[in-house]
mmCIF file of C-alpha atoms and ligand atoms in Angstrom:
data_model
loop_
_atom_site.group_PDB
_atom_site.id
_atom_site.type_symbol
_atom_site.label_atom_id
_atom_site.label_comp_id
_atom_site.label_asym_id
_atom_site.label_seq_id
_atom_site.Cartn_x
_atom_site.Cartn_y
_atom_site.Cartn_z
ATOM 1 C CA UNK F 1 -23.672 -10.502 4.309
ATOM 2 C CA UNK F 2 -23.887 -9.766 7.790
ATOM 3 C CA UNK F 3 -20.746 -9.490 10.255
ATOM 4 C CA UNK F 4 -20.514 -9.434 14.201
ATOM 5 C CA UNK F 5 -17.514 -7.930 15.544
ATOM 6 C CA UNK F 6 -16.927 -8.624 19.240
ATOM 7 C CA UNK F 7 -15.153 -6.124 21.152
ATOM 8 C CA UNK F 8 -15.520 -3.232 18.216
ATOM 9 C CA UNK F 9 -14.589 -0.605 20.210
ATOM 10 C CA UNK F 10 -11.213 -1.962 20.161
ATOM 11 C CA UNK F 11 -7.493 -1.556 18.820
ATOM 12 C CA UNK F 12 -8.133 -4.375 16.406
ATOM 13 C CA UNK F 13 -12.204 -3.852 16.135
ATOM 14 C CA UNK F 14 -12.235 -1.039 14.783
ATOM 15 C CA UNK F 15 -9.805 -1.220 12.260
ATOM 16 C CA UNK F 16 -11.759 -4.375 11.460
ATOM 17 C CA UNK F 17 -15.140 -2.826 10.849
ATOM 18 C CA UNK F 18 -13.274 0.013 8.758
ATOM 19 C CA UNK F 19 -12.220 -3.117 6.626
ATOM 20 C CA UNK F 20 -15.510 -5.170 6.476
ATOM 21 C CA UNK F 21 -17.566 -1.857 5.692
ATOM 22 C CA UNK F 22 -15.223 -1.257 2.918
ATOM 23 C CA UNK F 23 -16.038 -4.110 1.333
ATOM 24 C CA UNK F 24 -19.970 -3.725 1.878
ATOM 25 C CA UNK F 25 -20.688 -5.907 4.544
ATOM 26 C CA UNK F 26 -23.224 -5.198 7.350
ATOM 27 C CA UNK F 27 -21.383 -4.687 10.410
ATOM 28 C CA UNK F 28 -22.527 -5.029 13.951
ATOM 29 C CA UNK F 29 -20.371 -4.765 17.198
ATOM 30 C CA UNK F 30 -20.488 -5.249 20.546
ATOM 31 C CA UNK F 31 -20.057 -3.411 23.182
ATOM 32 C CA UNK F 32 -19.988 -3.080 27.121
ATOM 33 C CA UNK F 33 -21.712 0.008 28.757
ATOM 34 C CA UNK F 34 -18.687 1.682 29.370
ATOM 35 C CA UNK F 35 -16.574 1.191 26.079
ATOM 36 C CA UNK F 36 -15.330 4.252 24.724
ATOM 37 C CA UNK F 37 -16.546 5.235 21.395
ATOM 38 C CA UNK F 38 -13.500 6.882 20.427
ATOM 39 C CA UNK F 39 -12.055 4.479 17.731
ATOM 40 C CA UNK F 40 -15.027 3.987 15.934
ATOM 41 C CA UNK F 41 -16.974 7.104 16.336
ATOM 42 C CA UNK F 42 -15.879 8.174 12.669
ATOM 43 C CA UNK F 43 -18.321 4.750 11.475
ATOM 44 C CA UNK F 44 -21.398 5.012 13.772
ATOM 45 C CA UNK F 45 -23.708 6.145 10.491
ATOM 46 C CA UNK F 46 -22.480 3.189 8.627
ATOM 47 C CA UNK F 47 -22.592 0.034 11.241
ATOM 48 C CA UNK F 48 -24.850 -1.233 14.208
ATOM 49 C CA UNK F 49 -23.938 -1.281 17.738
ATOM 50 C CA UNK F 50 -24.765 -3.524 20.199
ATOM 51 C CA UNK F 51 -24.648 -2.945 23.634
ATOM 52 C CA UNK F 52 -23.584 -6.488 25.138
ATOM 53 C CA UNK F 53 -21.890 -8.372 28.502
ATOM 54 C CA UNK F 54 -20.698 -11.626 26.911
ATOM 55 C CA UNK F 55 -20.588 -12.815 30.594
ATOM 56 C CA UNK F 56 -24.465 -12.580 30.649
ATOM 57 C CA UNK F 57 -25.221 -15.678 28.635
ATOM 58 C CA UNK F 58 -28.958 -14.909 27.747
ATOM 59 C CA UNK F 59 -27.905 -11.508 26.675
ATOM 60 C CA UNK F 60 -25.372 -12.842 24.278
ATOM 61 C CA UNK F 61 -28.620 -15.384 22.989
ATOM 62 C CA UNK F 62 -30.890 -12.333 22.955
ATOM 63 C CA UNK F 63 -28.241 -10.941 20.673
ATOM 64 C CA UNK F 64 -27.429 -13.313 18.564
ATOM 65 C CA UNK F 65 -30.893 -14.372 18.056
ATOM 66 C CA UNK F 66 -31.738 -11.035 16.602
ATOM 67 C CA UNK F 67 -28.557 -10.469 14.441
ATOM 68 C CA UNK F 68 -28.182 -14.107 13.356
ATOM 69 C CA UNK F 69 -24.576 -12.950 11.966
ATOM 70 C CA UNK F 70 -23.063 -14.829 8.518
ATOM 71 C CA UNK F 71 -19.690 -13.870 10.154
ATOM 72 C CA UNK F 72 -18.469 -13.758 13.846
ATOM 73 C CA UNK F 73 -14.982 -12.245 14.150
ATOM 74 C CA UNK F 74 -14.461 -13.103 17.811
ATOM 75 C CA UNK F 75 -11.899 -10.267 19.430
ATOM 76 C CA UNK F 76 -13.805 -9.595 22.732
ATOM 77 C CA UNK F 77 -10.389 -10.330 25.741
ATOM 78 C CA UNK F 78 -9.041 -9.046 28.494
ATOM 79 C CA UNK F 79 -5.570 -9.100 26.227
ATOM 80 C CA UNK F 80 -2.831 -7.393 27.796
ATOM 81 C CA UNK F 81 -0.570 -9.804 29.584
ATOM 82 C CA UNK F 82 0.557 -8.090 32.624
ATOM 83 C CA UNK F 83 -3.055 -7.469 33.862
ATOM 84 C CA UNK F 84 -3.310 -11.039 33.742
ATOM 85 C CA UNK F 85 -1.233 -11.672 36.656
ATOM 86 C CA UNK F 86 -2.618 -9.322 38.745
ATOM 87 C CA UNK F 87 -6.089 -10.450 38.028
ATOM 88 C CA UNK F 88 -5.776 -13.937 36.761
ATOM 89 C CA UNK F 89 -9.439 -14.655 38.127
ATOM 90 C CA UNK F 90 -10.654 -12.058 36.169
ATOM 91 C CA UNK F 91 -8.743 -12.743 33.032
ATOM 92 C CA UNK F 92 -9.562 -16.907 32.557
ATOM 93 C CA UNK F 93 -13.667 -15.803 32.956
ATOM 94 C CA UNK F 94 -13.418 -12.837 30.730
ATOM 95 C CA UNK F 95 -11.719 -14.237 27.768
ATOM 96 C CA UNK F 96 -12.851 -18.141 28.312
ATOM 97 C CA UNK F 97 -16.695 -18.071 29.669
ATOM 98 C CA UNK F 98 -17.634 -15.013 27.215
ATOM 99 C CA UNK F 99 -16.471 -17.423 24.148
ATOM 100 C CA UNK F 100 -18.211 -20.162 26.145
ATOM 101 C CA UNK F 101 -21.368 -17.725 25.826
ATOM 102 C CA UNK F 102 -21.248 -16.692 22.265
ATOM 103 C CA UNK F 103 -20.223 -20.610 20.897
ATOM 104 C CA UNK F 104 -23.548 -21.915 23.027
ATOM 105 C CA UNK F 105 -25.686 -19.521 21.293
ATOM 106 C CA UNK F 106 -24.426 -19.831 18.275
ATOM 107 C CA UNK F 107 -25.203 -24.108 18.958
ATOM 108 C CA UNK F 108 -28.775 -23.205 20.895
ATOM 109 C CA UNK F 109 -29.976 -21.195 18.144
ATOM 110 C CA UNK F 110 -28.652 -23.370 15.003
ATOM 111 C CA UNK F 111 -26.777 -20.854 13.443
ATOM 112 C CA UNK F 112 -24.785 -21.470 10.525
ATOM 113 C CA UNK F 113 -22.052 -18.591 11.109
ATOM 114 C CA UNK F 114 -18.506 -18.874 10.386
ATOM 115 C CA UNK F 115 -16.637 -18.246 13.608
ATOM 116 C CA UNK F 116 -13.029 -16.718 13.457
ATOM 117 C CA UNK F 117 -11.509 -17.091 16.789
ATOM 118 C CA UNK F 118 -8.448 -14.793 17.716
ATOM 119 C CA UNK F 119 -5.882 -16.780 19.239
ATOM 120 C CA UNK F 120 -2.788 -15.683 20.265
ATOM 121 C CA UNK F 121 1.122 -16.472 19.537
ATOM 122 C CA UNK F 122 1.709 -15.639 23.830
ATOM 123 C CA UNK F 123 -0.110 -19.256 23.770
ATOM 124 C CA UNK F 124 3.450 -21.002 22.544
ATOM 125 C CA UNK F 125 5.010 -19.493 25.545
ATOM 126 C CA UNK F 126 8.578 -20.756 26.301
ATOM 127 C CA UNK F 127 10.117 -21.234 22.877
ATOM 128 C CA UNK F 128 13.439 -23.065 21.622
ATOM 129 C CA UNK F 129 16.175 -21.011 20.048
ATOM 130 C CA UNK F 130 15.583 -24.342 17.150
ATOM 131 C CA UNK F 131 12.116 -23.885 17.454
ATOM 132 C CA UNK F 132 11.854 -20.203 15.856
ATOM 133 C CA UNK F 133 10.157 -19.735 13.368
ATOM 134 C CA UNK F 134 7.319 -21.500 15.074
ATOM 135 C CA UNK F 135 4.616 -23.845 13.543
ATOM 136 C CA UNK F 136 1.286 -24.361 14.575
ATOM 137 C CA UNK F 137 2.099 -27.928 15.220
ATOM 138 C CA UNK F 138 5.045 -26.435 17.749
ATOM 139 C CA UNK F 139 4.471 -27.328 21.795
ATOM 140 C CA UNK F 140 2.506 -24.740 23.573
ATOM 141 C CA UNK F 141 4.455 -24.135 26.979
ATOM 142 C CA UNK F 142 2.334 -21.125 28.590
ATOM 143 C CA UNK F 143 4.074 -18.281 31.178
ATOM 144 C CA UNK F 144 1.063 -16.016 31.803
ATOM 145 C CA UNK F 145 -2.052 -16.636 32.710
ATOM 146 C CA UNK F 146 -3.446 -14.424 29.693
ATOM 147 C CA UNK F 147 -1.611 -17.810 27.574
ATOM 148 C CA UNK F 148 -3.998 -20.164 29.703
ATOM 149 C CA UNK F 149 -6.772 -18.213 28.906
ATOM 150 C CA UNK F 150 -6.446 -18.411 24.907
ATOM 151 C CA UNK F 151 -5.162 -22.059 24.823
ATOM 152 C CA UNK F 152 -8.583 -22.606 26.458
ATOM 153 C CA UNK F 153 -10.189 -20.650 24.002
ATOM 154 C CA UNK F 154 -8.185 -21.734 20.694
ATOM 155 C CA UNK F 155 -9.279 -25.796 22.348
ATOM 156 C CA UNK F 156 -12.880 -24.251 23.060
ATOM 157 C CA UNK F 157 -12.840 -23.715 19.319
ATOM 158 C CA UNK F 158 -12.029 -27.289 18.348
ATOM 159 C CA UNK F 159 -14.071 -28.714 20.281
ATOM 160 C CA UNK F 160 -17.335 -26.997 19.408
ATOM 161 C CA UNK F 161 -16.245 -27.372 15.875
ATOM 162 C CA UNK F 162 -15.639 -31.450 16.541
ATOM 163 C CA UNK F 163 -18.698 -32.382 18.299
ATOM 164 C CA UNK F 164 -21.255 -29.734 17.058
ATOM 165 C CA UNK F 165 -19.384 -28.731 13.580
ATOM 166 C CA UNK F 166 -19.262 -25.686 14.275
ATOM 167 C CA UNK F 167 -17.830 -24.014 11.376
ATOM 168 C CA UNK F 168 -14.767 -22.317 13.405
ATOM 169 C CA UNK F 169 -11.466 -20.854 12.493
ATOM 170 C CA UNK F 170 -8.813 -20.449 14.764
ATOM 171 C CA UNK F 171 -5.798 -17.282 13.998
ATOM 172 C CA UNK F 172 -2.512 -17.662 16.581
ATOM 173 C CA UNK F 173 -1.569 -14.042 15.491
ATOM 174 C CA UNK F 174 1.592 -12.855 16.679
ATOM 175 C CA UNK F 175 1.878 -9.167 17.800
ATOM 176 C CA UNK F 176 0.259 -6.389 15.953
ATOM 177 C CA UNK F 177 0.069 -2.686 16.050
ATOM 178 C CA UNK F 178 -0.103 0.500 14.441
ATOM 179 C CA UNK F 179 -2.760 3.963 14.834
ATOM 180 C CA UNK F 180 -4.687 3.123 18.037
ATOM 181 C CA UNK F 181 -2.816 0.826 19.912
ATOM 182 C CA UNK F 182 -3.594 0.820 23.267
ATOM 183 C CA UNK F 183 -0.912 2.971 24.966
ATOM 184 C CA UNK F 184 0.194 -0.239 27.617
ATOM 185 C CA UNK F 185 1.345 -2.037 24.499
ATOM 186 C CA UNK F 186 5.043 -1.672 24.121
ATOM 187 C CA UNK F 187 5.336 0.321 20.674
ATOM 188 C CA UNK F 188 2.567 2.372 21.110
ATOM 189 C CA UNK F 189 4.047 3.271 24.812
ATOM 190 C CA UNK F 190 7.294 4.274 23.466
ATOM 191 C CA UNK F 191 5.670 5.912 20.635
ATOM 192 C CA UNK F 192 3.143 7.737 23.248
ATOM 193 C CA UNK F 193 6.089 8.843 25.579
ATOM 194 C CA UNK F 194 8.472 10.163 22.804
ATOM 195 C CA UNK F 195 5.461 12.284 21.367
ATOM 196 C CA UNK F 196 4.714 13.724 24.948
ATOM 197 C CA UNK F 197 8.731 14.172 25.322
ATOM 198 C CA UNK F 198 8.473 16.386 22.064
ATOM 199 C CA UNK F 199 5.410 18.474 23.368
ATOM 200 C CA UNK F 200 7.450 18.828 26.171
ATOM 201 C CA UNK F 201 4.937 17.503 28.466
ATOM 202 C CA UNK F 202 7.882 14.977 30.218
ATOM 203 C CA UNK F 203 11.030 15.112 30.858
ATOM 204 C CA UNK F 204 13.215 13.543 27.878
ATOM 205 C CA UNK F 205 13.340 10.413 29.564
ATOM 206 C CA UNK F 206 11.873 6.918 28.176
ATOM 207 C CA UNK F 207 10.709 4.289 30.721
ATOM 208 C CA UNK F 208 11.045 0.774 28.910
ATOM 209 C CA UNK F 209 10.928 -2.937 30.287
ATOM 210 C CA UNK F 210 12.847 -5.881 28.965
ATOM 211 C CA UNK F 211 14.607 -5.095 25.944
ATOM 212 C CA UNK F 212 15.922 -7.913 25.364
ATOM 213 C CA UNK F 213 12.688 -9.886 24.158
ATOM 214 C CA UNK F 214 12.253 -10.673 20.451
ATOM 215 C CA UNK F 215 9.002 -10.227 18.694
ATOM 216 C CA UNK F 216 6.954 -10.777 15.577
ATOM 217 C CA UNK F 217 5.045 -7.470 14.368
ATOM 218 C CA UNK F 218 2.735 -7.532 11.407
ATOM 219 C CA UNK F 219 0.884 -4.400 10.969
ATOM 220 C CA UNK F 220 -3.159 -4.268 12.457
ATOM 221 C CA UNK F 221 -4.097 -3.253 8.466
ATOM 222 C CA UNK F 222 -2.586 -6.473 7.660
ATOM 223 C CA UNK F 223 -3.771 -8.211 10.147
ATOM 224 C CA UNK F 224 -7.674 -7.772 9.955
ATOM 225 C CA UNK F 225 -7.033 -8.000 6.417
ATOM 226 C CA UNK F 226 -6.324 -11.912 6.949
ATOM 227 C CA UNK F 227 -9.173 -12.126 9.618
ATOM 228 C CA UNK F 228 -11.582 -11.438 6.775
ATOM 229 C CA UNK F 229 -9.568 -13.465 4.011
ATOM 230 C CA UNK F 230 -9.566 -16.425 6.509
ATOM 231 C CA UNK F 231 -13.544 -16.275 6.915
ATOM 232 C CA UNK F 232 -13.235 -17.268 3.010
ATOM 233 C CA UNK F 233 -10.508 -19.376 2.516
ATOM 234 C CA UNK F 234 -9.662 -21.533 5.509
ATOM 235 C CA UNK F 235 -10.515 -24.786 6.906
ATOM 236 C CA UNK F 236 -13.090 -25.218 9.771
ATOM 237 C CA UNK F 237 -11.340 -26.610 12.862
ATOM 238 C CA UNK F 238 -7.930 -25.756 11.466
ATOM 239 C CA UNK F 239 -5.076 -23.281 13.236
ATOM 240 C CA UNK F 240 -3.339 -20.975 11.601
ATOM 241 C CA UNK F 241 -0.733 -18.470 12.675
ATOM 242 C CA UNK F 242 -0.844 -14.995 11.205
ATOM 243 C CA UNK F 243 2.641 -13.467 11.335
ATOM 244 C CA UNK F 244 5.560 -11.392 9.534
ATOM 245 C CA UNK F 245 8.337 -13.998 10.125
ATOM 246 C CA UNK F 246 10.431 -11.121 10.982
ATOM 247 C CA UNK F 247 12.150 -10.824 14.296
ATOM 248 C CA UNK F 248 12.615 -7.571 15.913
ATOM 249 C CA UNK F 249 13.752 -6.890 19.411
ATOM 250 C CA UNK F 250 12.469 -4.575 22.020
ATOM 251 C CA UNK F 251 15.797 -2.271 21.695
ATOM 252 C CA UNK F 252 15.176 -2.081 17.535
ATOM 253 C CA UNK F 253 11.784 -0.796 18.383
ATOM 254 C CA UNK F 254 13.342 2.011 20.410
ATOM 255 C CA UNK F 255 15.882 2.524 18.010
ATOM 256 C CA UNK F 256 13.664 2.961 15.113
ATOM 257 C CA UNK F 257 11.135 4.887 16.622
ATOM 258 C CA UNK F 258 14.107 7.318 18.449
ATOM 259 C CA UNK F 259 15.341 7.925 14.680
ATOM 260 C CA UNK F 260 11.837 9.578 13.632
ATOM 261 C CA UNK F 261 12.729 12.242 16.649
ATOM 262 C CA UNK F 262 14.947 15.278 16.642
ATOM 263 C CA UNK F 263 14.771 14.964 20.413
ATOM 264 C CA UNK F 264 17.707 14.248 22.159
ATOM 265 C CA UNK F 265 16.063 11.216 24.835
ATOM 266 C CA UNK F 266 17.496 8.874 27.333
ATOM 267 C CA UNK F 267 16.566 5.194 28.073
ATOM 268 C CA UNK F 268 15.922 4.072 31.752
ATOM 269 C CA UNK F 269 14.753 0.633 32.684
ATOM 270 C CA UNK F 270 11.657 0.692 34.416
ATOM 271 C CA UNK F 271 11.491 -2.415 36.838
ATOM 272 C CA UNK F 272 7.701 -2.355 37.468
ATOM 273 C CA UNK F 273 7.453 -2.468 33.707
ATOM 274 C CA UNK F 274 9.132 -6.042 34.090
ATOM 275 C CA UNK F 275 7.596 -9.331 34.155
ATOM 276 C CA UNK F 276 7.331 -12.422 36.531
ATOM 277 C CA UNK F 277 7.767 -14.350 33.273
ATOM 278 C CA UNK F 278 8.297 -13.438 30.066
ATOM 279 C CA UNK F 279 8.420 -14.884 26.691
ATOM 280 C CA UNK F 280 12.070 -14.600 25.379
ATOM 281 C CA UNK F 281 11.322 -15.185 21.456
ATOM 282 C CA UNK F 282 8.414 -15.596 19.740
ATOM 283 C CA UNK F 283 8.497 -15.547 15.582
ATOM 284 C CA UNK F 284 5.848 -17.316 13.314
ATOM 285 C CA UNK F 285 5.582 -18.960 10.631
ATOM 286 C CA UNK F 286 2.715 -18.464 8.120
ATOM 287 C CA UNK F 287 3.327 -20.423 5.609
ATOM 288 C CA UNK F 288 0.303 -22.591 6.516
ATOM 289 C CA UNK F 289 -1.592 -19.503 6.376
ATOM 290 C CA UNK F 290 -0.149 -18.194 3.161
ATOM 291 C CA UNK F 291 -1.155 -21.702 1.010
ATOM 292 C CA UNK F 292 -4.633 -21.620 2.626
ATOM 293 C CA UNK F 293 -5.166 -17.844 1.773
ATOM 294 C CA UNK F 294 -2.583 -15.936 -0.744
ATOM 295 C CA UNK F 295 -1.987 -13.503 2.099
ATOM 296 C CA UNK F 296 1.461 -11.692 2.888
ATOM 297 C CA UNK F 297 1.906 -9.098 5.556
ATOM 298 C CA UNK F 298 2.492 -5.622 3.209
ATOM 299 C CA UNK F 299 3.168 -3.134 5.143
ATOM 300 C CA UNK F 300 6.324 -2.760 5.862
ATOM 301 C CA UNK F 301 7.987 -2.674 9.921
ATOM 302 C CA UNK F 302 9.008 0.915 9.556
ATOM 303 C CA UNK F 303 6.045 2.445 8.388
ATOM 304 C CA UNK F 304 3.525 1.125 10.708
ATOM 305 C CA UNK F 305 6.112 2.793 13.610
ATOM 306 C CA UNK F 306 6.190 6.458 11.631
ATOM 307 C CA UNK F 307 2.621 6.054 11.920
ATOM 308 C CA UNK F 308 2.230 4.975 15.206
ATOM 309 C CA UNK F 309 4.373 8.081 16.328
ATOM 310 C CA UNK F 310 2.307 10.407 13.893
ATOM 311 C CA UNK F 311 -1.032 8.892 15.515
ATOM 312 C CA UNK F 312 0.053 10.297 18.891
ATOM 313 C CA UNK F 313 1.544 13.735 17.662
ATOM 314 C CA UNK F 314 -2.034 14.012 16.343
ATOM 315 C CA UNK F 315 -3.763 12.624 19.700
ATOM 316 C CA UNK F 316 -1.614 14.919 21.761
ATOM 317 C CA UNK F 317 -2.177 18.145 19.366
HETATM 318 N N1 LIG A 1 3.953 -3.387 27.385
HETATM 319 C C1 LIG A 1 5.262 -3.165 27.496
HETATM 320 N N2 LIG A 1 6.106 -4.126 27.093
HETATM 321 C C2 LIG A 1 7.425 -3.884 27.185
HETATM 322 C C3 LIG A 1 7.945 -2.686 27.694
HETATM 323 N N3 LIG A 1 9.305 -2.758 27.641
HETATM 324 C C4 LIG A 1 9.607 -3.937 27.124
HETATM 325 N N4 LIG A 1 8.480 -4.641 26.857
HETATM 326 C C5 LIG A 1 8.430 -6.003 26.304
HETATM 327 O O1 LIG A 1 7.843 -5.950 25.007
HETATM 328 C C6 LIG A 1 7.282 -7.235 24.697
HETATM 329 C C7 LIG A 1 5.906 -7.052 24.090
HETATM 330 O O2 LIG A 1 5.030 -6.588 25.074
HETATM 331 P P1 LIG A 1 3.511 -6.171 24.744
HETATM 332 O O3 LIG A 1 3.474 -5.116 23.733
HETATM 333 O O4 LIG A 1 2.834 -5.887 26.047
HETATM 334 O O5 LIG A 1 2.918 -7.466 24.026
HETATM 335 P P2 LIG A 1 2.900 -9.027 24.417
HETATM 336 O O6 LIG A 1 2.994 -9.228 25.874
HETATM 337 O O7 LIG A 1 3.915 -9.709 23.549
HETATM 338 O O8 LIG A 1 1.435 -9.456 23.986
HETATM 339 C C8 LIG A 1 0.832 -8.908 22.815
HETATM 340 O O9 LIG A 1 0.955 -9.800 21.743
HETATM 341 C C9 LIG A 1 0.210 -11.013 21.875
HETATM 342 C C10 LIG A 1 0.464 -11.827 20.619
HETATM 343 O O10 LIG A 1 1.624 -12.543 20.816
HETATM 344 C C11 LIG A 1 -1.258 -10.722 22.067
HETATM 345 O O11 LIG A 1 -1.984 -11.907 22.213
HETATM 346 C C12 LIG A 1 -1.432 -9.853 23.316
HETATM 347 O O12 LIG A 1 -2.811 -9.532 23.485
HETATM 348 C C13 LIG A 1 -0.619 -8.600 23.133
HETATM 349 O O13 LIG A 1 -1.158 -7.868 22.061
HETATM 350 C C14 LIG A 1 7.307 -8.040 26.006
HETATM 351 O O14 LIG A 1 8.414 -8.908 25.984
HETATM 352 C C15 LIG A 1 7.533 -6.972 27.075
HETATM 353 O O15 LIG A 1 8.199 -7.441 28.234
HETATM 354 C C16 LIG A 1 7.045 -1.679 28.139
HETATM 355 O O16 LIG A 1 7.430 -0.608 28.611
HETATM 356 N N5 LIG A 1 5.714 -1.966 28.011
#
């Protein structure tokens, strides 16, 4: 069986490939010409890469033509919500025309792949304290232009998969991390400043946002561990989120991580860390996901943080 990966080179990519490859599947991934390799180097004998610019729509046909994937796990985004007001332009083409590209090929050259789209929880937006845990069937009220961008790609998906039947699944996942997070994500940046604070390469200071949002974290391990149990198991055309059901706030992720220090650190807001909008609340429900599948986040809130930390004491040895 063959598997394309867009955006390998990735936080979620590359854990990805370490999880398809484990299970003997031919991996290929694409790439842009100035991805770093660093994630995945550790895999290079075992899996193909593919040098692609899923803006460049007869490069993405090229592509597909010669890899004809079974399996398309779609991560390829511009997905880190701040950037997305400073270059909203730049964010809707990136994360809505690329899909465009890859879901025409996939139509142009009759290919029977499964499609897993990676949607994303930001796309419910504005939530109700009643509304929490969320369904999929919930409103979608979008505060960031990065939101626009995947409600156009989650409806993308549904609509190549209602007039071509297109055999595509679409995953609302909720937030994920763990060992190589990008360091603009909010655990891994906390984690990344605490383990420069103990190399004493800062000041003991920690620069945070807004502390008061509440979040749903499942664990990346867990995460592409559904991606590739929801290529078997779900519907075409269907949404489903992928989720802990846990809440945690912003402060309880400073907390936690704080308690794996001997350090002795103080907490200053940051106000360019802060938003024009941001979502107050988001926690999912996957119990949609859960009959469709069997799966159940397993790993459990406070390890994937000691190993977030430990990732960067390693990074910065
Ligand atoms: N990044 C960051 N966020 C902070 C900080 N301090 C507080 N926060 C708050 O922490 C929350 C999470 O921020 P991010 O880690 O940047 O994630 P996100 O905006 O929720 O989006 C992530 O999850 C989505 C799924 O819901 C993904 O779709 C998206 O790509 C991203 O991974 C937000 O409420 C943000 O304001 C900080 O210093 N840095």
């Amino acid at each position: 069986m063959k598997a394309l990966i867009t955006g390998i080179t990735g936080f979620v990519g590359s854990h990805l490939a370490e999880h398809l490859l484990g299970e003997g599947i031919e991996v290929t991934g694409t790439m842009r010409s100035h991805s770093s390799l660093r994630h995945i180097r550790h895999l290079l004998p075992d899996m193909c890469l593919y040098e692609c610019e899923l803006m460049d729509a007869q490069a993405v046909e090229r592509m597909m033509a010669d890899i004809r994937p079974d399996l398309i796990f779609h991560l390829a985004a511009q997905s880190f919500v701040p950037l997305s007001w400073e270059s909203p332009a730049e964010t809707m083409t990136n994360n809505i025309v690329g899909q465009v590209h890859l879901l025409e090929a996939v139509r142009k050259l009759g290919l029977a792949s499964k499609v897993l789209i990676a949607c994303s929880s930001e796309e419910y937006g504005h939530v109700e304290e009643d509304e929490v845990p969320v369904k999929e069937t919930n409103p979608l009220r979008p505060i960031s232009p990065y939101a626009v961008s995947k409600i156009a790609q989650d409806y993308l998906g549904y609509q190549y998969f209602k007039t071509y039947g297109q055999h595509i699944i679409r995953t609302r996942t909720f937030n994920h991390h763990g060992p190589r997070r990008g360091e603009q994500f909010v655990s891994s940046n906390f984690a990344k400043q605490i383990a420069e604070i103990e190399k004493g390469l800062k000041p003991p200071v920690l620069y945070v946002g807004n502390v008061d949002a509440k979040r749903d974290f499942t664990d990346v391990r867990d995460v592409v561990r559904a991606y590739r149990m929801a290529m078997d198991n779900c519907e075409a055309g269907e949404i489903y989120n992928i989720a802990s059901g846990q809440c945690h706030e912003i402060r309880e992720v400073i907390r936690i991580l704080l308690s794996y220090s001997t350090v002795d650190i103080t907490i200053e807001e940051d106000k360019t860390r802060l938003r024009p909008s941001d979502v107050k609340v988001l926690v999912g429900d996957y119990s949609k996901f859960y009959e469709q599948t069997g799966w159940k986040p397993e790993i459990p809130f406070e390890q994937t943080m000691k190993d977030l930390l430990n990732y960067w004491r390693n990074e910065l040895a």
